PDB file of C-alpha atoms in Angstrom:
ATOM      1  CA  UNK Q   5       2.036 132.796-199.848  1.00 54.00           C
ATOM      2  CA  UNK Q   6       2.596 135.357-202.687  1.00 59.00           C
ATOM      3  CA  UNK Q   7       4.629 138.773-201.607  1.00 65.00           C
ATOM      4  CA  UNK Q   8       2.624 141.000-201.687  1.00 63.00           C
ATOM      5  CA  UNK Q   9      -0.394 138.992-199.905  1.00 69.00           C
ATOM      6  CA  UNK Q  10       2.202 139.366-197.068  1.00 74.00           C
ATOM      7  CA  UNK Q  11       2.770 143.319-197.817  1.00 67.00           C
ATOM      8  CA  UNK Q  12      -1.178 143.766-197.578  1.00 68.00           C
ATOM      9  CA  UNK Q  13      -1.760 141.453-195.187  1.00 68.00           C
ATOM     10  CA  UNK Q  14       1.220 142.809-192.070  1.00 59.00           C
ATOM     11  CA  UNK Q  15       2.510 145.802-193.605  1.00 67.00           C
ATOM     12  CA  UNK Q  16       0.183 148.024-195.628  1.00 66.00           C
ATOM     13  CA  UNK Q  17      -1.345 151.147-193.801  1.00 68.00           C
ATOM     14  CA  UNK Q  18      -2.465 154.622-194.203  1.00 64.00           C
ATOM     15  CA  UNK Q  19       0.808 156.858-194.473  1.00 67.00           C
ATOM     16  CA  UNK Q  20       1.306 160.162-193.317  1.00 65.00           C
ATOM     17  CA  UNK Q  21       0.036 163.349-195.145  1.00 64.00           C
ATOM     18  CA  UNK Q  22       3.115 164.299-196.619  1.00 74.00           C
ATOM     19  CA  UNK Q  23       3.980 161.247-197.822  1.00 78.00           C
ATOM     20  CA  UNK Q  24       2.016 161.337-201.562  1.00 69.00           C
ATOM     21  CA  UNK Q  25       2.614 157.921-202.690  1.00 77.00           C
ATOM     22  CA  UNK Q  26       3.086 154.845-199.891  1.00 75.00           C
ATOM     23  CA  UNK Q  27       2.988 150.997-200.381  1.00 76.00           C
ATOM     24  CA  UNK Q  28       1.958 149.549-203.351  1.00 73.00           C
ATOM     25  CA  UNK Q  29       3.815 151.286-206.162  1.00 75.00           C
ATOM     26  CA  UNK Q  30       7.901 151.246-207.399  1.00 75.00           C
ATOM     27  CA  UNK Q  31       8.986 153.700-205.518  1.00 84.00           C
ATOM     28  CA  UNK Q  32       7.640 155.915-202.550  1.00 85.00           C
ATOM     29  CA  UNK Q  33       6.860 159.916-203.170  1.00 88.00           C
ATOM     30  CA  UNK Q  34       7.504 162.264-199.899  1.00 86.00           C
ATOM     31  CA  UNK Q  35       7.180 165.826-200.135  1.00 85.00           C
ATOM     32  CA  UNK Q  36       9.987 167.617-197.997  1.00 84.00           C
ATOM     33  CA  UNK Q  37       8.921 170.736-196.091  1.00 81.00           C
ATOM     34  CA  UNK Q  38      10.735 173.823-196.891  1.00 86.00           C
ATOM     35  CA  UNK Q  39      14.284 174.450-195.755  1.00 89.00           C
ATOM     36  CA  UNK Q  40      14.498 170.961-194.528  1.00 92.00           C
ATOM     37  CA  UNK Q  41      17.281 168.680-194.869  1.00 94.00           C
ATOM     38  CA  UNK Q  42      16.821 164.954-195.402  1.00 93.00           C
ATOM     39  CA  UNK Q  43      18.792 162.510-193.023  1.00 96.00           C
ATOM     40  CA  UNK Q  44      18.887 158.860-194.110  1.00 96.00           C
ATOM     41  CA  UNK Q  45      20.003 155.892-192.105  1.00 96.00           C
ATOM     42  CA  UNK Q  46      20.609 151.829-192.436  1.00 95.00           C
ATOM     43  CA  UNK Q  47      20.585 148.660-190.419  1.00 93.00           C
ATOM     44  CA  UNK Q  48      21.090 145.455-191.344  1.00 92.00           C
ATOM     45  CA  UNK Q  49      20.413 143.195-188.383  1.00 91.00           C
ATOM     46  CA  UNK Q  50      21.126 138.773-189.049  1.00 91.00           C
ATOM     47  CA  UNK Q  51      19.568 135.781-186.894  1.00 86.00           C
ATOM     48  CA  UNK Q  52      22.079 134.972-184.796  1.00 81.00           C
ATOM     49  CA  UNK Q  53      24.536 137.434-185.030  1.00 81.00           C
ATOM     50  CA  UNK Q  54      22.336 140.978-183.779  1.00 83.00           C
ATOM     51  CA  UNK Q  55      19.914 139.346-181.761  1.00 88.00           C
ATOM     52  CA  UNK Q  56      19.581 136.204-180.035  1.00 86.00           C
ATOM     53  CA  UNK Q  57      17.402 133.307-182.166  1.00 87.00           C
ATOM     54  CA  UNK Q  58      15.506 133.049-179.531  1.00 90.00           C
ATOM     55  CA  UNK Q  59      14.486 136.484-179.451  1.00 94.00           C
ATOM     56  CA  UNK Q  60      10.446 137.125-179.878  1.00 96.00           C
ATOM     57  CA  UNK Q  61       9.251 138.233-183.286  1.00 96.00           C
ATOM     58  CA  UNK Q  62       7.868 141.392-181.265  1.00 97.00           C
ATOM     59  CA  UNK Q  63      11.211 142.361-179.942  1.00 96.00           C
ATOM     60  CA  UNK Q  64      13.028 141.766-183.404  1.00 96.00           C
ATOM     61  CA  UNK Q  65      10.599 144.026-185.108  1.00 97.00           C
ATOM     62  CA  UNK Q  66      11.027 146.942-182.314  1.00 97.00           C
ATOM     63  CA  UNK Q  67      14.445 146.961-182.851  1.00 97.00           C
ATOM     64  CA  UNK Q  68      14.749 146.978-186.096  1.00 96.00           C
ATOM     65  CA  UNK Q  69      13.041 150.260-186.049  1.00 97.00           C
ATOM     66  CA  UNK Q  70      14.698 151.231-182.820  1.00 97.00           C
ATOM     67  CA  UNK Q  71      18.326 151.022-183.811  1.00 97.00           C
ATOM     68  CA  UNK Q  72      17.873 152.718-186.898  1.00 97.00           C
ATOM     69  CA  UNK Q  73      15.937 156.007-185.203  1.00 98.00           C
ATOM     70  CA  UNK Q  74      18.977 155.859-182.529  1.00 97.00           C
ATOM     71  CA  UNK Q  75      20.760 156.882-186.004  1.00 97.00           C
ATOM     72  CA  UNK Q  76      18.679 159.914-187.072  1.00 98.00           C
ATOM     73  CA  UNK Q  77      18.498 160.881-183.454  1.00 98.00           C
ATOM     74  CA  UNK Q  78      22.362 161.099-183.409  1.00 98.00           C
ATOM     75  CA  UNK Q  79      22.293 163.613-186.107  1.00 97.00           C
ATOM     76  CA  UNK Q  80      19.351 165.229-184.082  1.00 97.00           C
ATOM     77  CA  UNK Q  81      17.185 164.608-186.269  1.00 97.00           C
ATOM     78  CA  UNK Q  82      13.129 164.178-186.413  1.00 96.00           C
ATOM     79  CA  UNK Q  83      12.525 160.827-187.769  1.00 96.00           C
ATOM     80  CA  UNK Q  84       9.434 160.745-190.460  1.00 94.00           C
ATOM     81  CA  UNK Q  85       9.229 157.046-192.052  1.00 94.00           C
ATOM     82  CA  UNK Q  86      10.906 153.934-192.487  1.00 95.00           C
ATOM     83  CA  UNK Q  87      11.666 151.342-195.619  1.00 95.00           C
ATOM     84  CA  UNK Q  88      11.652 147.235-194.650  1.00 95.00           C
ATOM     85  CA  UNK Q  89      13.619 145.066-196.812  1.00 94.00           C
ATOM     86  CA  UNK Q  90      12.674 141.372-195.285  1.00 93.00           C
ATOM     87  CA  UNK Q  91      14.072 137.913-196.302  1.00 92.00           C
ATOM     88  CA  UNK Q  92      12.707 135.258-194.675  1.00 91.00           C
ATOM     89  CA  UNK Q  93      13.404 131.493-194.742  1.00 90.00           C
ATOM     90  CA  UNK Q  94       9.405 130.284-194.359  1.00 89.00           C
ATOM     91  CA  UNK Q  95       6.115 132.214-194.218  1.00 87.00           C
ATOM     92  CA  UNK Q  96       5.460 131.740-190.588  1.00 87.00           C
ATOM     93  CA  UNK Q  97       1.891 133.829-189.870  1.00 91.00           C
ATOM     94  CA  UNK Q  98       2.622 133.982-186.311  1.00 92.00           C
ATOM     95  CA  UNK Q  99       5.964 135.040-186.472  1.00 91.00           C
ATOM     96  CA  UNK Q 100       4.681 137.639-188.997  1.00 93.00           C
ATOM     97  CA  UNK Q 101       2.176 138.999-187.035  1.00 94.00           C
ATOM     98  CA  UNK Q 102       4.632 139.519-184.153  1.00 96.00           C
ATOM     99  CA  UNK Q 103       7.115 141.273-186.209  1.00 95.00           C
ATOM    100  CA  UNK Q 104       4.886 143.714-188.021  1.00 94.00           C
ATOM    101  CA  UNK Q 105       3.016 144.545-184.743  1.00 96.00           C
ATOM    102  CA  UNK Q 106       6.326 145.109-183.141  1.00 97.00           C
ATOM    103  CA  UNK Q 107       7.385 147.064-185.820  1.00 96.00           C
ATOM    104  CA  UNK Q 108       4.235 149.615-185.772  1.00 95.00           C
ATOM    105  CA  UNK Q 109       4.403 149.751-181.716  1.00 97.00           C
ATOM    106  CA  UNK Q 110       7.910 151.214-182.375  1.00 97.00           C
ATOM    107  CA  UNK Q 111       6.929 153.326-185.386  1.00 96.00           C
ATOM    108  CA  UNK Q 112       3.789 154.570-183.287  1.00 95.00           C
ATOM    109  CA  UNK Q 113       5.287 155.567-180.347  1.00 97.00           C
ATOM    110  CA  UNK Q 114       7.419 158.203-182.477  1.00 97.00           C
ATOM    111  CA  UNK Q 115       5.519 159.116-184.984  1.00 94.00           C
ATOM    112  CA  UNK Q 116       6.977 157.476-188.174  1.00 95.00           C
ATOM    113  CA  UNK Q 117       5.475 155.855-191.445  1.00 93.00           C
ATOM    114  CA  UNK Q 118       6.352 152.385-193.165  1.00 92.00           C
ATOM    115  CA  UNK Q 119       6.453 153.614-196.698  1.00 90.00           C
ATOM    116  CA  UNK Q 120       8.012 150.618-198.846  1.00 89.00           C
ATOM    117  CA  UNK Q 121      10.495 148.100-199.082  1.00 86.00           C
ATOM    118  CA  UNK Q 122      10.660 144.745-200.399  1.00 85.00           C
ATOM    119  CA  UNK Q 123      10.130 141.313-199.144  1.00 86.00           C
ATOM    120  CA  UNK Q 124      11.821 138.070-200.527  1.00 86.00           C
ATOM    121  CA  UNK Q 125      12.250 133.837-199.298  1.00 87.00           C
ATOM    122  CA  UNK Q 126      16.559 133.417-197.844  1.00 88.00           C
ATOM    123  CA  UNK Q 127      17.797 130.399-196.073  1.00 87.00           C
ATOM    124  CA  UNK Q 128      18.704 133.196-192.858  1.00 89.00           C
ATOM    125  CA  UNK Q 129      16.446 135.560-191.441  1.00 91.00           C
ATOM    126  CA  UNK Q 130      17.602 139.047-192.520  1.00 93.00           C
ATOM    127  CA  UNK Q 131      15.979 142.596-191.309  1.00 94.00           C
ATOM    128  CA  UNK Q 132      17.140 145.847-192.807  1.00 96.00           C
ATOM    129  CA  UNK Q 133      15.550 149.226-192.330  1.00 96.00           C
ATOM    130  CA  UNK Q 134      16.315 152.497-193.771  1.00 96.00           C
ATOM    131  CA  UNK Q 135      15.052 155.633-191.872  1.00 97.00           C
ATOM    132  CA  UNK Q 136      14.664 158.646-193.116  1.00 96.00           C
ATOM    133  CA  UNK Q 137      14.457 162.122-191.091  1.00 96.00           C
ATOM    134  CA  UNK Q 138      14.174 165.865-191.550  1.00 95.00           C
ATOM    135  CA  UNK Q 139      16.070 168.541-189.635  1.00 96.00           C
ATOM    136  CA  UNK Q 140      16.791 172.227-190.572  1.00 95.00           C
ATOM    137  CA  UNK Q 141      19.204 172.816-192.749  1.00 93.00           C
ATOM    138  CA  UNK Q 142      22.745 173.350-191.628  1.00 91.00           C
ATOM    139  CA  UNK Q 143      21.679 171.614-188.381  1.00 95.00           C
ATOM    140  CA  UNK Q 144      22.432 168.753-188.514  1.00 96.00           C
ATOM    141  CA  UNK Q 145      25.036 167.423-185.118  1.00 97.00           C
ATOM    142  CA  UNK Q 146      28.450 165.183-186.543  1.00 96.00           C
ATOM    143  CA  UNK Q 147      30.824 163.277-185.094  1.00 95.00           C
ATOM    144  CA  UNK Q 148      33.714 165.788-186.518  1.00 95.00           C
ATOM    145  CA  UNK Q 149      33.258 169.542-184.323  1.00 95.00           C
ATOM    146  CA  UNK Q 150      34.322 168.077-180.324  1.00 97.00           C
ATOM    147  CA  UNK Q 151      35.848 171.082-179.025  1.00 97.00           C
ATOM    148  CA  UNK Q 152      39.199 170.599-176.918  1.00 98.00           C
ATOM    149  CA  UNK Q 153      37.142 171.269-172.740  1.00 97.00           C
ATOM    150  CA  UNK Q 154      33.936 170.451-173.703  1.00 98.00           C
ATOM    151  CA  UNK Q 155      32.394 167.548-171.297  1.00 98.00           C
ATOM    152  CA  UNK Q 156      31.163 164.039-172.900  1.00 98.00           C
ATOM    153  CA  UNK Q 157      27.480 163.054-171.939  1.00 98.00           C
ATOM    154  CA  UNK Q 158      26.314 159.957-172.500  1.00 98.00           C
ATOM    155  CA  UNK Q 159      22.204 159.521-172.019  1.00 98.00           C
ATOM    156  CA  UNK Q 160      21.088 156.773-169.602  1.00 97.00           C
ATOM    157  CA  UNK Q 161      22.540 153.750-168.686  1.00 97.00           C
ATOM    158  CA  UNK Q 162      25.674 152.066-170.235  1.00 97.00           C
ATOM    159  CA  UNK Q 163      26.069 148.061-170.344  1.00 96.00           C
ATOM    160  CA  UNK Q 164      22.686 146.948-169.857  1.00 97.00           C
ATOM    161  CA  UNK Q 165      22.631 145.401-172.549  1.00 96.00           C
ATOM    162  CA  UNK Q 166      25.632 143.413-172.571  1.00 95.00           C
ATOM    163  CA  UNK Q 167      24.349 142.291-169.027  1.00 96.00           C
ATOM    164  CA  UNK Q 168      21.055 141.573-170.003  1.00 95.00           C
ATOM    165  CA  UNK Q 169      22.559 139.470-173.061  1.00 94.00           C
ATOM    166  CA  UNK Q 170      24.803 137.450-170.822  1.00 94.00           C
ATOM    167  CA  UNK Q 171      22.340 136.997-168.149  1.00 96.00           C
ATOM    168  CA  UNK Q 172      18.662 135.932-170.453  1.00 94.00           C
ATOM    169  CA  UNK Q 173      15.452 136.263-168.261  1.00 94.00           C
ATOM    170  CA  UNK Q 174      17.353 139.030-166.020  1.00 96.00           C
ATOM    171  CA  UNK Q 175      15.453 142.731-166.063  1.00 97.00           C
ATOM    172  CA  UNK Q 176      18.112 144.326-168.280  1.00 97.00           C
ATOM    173  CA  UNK Q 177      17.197 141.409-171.114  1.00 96.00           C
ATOM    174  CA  UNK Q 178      14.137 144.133-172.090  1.00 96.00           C
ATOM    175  CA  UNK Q 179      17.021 147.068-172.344  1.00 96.00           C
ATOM    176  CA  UNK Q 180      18.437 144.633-174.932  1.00 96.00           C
ATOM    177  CA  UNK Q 181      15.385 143.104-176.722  1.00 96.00           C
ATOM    178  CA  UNK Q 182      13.634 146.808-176.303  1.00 97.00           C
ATOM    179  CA  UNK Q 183      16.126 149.565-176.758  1.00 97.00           C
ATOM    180  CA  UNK Q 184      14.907 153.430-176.535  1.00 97.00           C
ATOM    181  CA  UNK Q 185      15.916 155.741-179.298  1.00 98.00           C
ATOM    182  CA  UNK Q 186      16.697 158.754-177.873  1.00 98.00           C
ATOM    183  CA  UNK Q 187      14.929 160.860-180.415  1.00 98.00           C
ATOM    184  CA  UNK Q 188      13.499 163.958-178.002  1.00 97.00           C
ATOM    185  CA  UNK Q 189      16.768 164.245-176.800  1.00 98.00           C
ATOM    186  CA  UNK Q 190      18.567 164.320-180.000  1.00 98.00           C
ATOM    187  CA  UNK Q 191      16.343 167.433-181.207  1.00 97.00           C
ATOM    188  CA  UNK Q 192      17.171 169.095-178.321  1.00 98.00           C
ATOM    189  CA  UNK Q 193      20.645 169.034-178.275  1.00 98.00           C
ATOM    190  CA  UNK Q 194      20.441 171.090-181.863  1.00 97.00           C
ATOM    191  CA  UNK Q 195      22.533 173.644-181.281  1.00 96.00           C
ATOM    192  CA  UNK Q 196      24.036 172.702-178.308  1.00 98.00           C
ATOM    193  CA  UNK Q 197      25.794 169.303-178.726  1.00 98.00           C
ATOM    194  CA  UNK Q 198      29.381 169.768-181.034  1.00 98.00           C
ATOM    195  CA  UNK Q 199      29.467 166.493-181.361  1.00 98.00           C
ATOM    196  CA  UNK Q 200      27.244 163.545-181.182  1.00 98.00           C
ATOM    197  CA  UNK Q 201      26.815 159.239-182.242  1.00 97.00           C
ATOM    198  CA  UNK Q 202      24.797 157.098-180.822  1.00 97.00           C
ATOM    199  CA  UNK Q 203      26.296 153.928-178.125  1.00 96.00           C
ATOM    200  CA  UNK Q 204      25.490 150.740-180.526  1.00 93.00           C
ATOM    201  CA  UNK Q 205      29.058 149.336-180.817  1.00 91.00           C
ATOM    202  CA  UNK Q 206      30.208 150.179-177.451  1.00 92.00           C
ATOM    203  CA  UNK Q 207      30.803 153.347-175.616  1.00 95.00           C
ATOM    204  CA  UNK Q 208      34.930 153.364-175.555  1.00 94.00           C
ATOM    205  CA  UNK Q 209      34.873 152.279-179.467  1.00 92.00           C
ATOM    206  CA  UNK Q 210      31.630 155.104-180.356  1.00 95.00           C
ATOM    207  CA  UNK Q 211      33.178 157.710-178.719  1.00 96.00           C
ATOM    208  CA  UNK Q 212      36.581 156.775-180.294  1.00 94.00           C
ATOM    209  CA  UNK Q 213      35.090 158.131-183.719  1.00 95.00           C
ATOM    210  CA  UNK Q 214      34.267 161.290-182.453  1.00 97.00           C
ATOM    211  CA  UNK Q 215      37.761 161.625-181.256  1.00 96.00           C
ATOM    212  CA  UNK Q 216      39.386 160.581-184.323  1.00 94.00           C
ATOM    213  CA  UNK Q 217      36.481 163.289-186.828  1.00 95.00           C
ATOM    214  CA  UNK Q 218      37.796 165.551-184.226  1.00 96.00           C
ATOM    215  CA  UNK Q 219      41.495 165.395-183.832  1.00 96.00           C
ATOM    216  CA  UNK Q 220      41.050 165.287-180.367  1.00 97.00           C
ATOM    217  CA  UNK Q 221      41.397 163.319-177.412  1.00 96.00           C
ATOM    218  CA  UNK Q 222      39.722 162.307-174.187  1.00 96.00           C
ATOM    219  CA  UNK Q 223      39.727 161.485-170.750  1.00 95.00           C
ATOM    220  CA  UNK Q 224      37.254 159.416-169.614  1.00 95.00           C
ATOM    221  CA  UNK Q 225      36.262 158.700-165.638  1.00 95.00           C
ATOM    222  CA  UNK Q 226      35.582 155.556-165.162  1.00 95.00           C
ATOM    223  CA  UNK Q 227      33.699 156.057-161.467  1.00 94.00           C
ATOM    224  CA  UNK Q 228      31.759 158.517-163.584  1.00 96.00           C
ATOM    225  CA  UNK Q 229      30.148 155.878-165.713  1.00 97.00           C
ATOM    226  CA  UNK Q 230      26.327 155.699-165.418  1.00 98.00           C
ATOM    227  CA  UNK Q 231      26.164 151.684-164.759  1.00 97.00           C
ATOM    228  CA  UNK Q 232      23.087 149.426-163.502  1.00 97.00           C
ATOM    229  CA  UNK Q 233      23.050 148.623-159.850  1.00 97.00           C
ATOM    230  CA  UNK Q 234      23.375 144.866-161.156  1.00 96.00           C
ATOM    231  CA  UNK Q 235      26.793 146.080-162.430  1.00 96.00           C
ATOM    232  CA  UNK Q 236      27.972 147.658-159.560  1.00 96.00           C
ATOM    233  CA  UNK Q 237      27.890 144.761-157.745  1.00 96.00           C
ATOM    234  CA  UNK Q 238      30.554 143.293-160.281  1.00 96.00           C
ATOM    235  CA  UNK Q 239      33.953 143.227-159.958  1.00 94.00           C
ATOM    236  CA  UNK Q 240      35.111 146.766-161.449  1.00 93.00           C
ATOM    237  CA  UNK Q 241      36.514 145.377-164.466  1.00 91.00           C
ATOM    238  CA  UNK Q 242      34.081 143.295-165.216  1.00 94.00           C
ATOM    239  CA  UNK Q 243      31.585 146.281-164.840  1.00 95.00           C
ATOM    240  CA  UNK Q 244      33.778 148.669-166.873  1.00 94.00           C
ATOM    241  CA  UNK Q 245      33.912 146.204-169.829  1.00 94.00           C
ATOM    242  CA  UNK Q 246      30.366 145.776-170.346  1.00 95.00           C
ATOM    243  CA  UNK Q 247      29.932 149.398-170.068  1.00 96.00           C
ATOM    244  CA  UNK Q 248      32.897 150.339-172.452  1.00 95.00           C
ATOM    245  CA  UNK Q 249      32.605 147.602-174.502  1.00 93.00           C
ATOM    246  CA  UNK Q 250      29.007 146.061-174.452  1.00 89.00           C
ATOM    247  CA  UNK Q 251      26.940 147.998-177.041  1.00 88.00           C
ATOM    248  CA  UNK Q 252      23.595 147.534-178.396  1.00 94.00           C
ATOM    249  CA  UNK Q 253      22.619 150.385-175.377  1.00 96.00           C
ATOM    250  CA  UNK Q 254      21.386 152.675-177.846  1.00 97.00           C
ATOM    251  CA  UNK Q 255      21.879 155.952-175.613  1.00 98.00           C
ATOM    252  CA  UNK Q 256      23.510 159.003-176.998  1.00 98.00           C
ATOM    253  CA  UNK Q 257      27.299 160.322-176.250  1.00 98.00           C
ATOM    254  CA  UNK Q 258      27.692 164.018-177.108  1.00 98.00           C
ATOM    255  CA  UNK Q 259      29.857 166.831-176.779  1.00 98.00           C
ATOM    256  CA  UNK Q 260      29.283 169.901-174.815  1.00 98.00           C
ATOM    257  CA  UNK Q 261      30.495 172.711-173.542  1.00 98.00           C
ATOM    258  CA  UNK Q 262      29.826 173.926-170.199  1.00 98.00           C
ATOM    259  CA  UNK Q 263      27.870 177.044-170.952  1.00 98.00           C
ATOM    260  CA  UNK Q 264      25.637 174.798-173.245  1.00 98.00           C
ATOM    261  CA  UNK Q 265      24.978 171.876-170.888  1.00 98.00           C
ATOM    262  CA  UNK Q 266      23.959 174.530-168.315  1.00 97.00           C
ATOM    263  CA  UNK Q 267      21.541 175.570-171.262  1.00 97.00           C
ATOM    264  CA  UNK Q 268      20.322 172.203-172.071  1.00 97.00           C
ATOM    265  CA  UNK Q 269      19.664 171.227-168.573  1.00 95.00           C
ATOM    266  CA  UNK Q 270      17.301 174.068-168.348  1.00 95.00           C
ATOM    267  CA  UNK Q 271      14.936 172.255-170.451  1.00 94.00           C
ATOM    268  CA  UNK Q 272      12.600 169.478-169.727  1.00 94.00           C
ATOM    269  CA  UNK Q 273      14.627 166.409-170.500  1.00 96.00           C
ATOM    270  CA  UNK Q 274      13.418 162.901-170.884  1.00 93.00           C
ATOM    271  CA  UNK Q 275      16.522 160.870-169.820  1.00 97.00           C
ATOM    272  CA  UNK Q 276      19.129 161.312-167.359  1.00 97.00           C
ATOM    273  CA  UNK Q 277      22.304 162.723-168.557  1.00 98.00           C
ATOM    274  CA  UNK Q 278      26.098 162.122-166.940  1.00 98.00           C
ATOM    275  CA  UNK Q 279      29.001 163.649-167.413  1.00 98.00           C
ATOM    276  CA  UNK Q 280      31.550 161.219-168.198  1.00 98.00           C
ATOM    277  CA  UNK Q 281      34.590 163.085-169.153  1.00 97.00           C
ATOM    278  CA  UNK Q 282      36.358 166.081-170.939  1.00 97.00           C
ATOM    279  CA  UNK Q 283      37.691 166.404-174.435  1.00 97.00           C
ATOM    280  CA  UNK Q 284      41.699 167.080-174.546  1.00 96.00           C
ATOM    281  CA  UNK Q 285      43.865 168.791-176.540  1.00 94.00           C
ATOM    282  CA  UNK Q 286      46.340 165.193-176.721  1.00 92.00           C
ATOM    283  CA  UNK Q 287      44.737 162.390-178.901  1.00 91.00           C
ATOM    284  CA  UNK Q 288      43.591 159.264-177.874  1.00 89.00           C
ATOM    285  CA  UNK Q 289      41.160 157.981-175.357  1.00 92.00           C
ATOM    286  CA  UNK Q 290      42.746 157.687-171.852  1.00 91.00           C
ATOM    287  CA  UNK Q 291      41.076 156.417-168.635  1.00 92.00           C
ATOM    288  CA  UNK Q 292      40.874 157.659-165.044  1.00 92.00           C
ATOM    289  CA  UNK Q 293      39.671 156.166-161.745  1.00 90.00           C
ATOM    290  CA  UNK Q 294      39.841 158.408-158.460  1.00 82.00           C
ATOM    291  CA  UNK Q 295      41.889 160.458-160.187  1.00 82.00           C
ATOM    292  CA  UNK Q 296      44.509 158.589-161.488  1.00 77.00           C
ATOM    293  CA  UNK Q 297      45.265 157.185-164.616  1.00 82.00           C
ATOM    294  CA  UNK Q 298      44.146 153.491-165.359  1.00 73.00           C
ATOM    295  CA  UNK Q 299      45.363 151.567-168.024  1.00 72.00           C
ATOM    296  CA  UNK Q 300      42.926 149.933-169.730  1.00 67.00           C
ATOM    297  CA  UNK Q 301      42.697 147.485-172.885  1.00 68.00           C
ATOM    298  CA  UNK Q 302      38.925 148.048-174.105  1.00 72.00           C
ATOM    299  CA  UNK Q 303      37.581 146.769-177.456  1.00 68.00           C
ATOM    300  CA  UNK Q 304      33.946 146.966-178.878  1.00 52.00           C
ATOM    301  CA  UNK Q 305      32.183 145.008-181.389  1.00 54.00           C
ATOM    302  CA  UNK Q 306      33.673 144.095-184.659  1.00 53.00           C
ATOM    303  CA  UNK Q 307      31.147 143.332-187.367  1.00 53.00           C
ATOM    304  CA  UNK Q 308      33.320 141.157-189.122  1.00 46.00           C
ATOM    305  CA  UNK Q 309      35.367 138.807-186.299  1.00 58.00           C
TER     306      UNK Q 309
END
């Protein structure tokens, strides 16, 4: 099947106004709005290595939007449209009609735009997606302005989907396969957060890179840690690792002070938030559990072990 029978046949549709030129030519044409900044993201995600082979073509096209909104809605941005780049080993119809309507579920349910991209034939079944957002200018939240007594937040529910990757056919397996950008929440946080990434690596390691943009440290409470009640009934290390050190969660850790999270939690929020912990003046991320220190050896993913 030629490419671009594919293109029209899964993933040509009518674009937003503001974009004047979609699918079909070189290059796409968006028109910004005024005093708008553009915020641009990438995710490359591999058979095998970021999700299971086993994993439905409707879940692999979800998250391949998903994880890449997560992105803009770190920066607290509003995500517009999205670019596919798609190698594929065979032209598989179902599996293509799976994906794409996967895909468009995700880019539906928050308002975004496939624009362009490119589609080739690879031995290994490769996904990446560029997003693109807008946000005011000189809005935009880093990882790089924690503030020595603000709290850390993190959004939701940490570990799930380490669980739910362990454990396939468990409930937390849709947290993995599924995972919400938290892109209402990001906006919000405009002007409120100092500092913000999204949990896709692991929370311990995320956080970690807000601590070293920051020069600061942290201590983090470990009984404090928003966890699954199929975690809690772990043995505590156990539970701490996949919550520290699972990723793929997709939930939001931010800095705040107090007077701001008082602010913030006077609006209509979405998603739970818990305070996990306080930024320090002394660098490094150190770990307490009713109230004393506890030593403990956490790692997150490494994209190239």
């Amino acid at each position: 099947m030629a490419e671009f029978s594919i293109i029209d046949q899964y993933f040509k549709r009518a674009s937003k106004s503001d974009v004047s030129l979609g699918i079909g030519d070189d290059s796409a044409i968006v028109t910004p709005a005024p005093s708008q900044q553009l915020v641009i993201c990438t995710d490359i995600l591999v058979a095998g290595r970021h999700f299971p082979l086993d994993t439905t073509a409707h879940a692999i096209g979800w998250k391949s939007v998903a994880v890449n909104l997560s992105d803009l809605a770190a920066m607290g941005a509003k995500p517009h449209s999205i670019l596919l780049a798609l190698s594929l080993p065979t032209v598989d119809h179902g599996w293509l009609a799976g994906f794409s309507q996967g895909l468009f579920d995700c880019c539906d349910q928050f308002g975004v735009s496939l624009i362009g991209g490119d589609t080739t034939q690879n031995s290994q079944l490769t996904i990446t997606v560029t997003a693109l957002g807008w946000i005011e200018h000189g809005q935009a939240i880093t990882r790089s302005s924690a503030q020595v007594g603000d709290y850390i937040c993190v959004s939701g529910q940490v570990g799930d989907a380490a669980f739910g990757l362990k454990h396939p056919g468990h409930a937390l397996q849709q947290r993995l396969d599924y995972p919400t950008p938290r892109c209402n929440l990001g906006q919000q946080l405009k002007g409120l957060a100092s500092s913000m990434i999204d949990v896709s690596d692991g929370l311990a390691q995320d956080l970690g890179h807000i601590l070293k943009a920051s020069n600061v440290g942290a201590k983090l409470q470990l009984d404090q840690l928003p966890i699954d009640e199929s975690l809690k009934k772990l043995e505590k290390q156990q539970a701490w690792h996949y919550a520290l050190a699972g990723g793929d969660d997709y939930e939001l850790c931010f800095t705040i002070s107090p007077q701001n999270f008082e602010k913030l939690l006077r609006q209509q929020l979405d998603v739970p938030l818990t305070i996990i912990g306080k930024i320090t003046q002394q660098t490094g991320l150190s770990f307490v559990y009713m109230g004393e220190n506890h030593p403990l050896a956490v790692q997150g993913y490494q994209h190239f072990a």
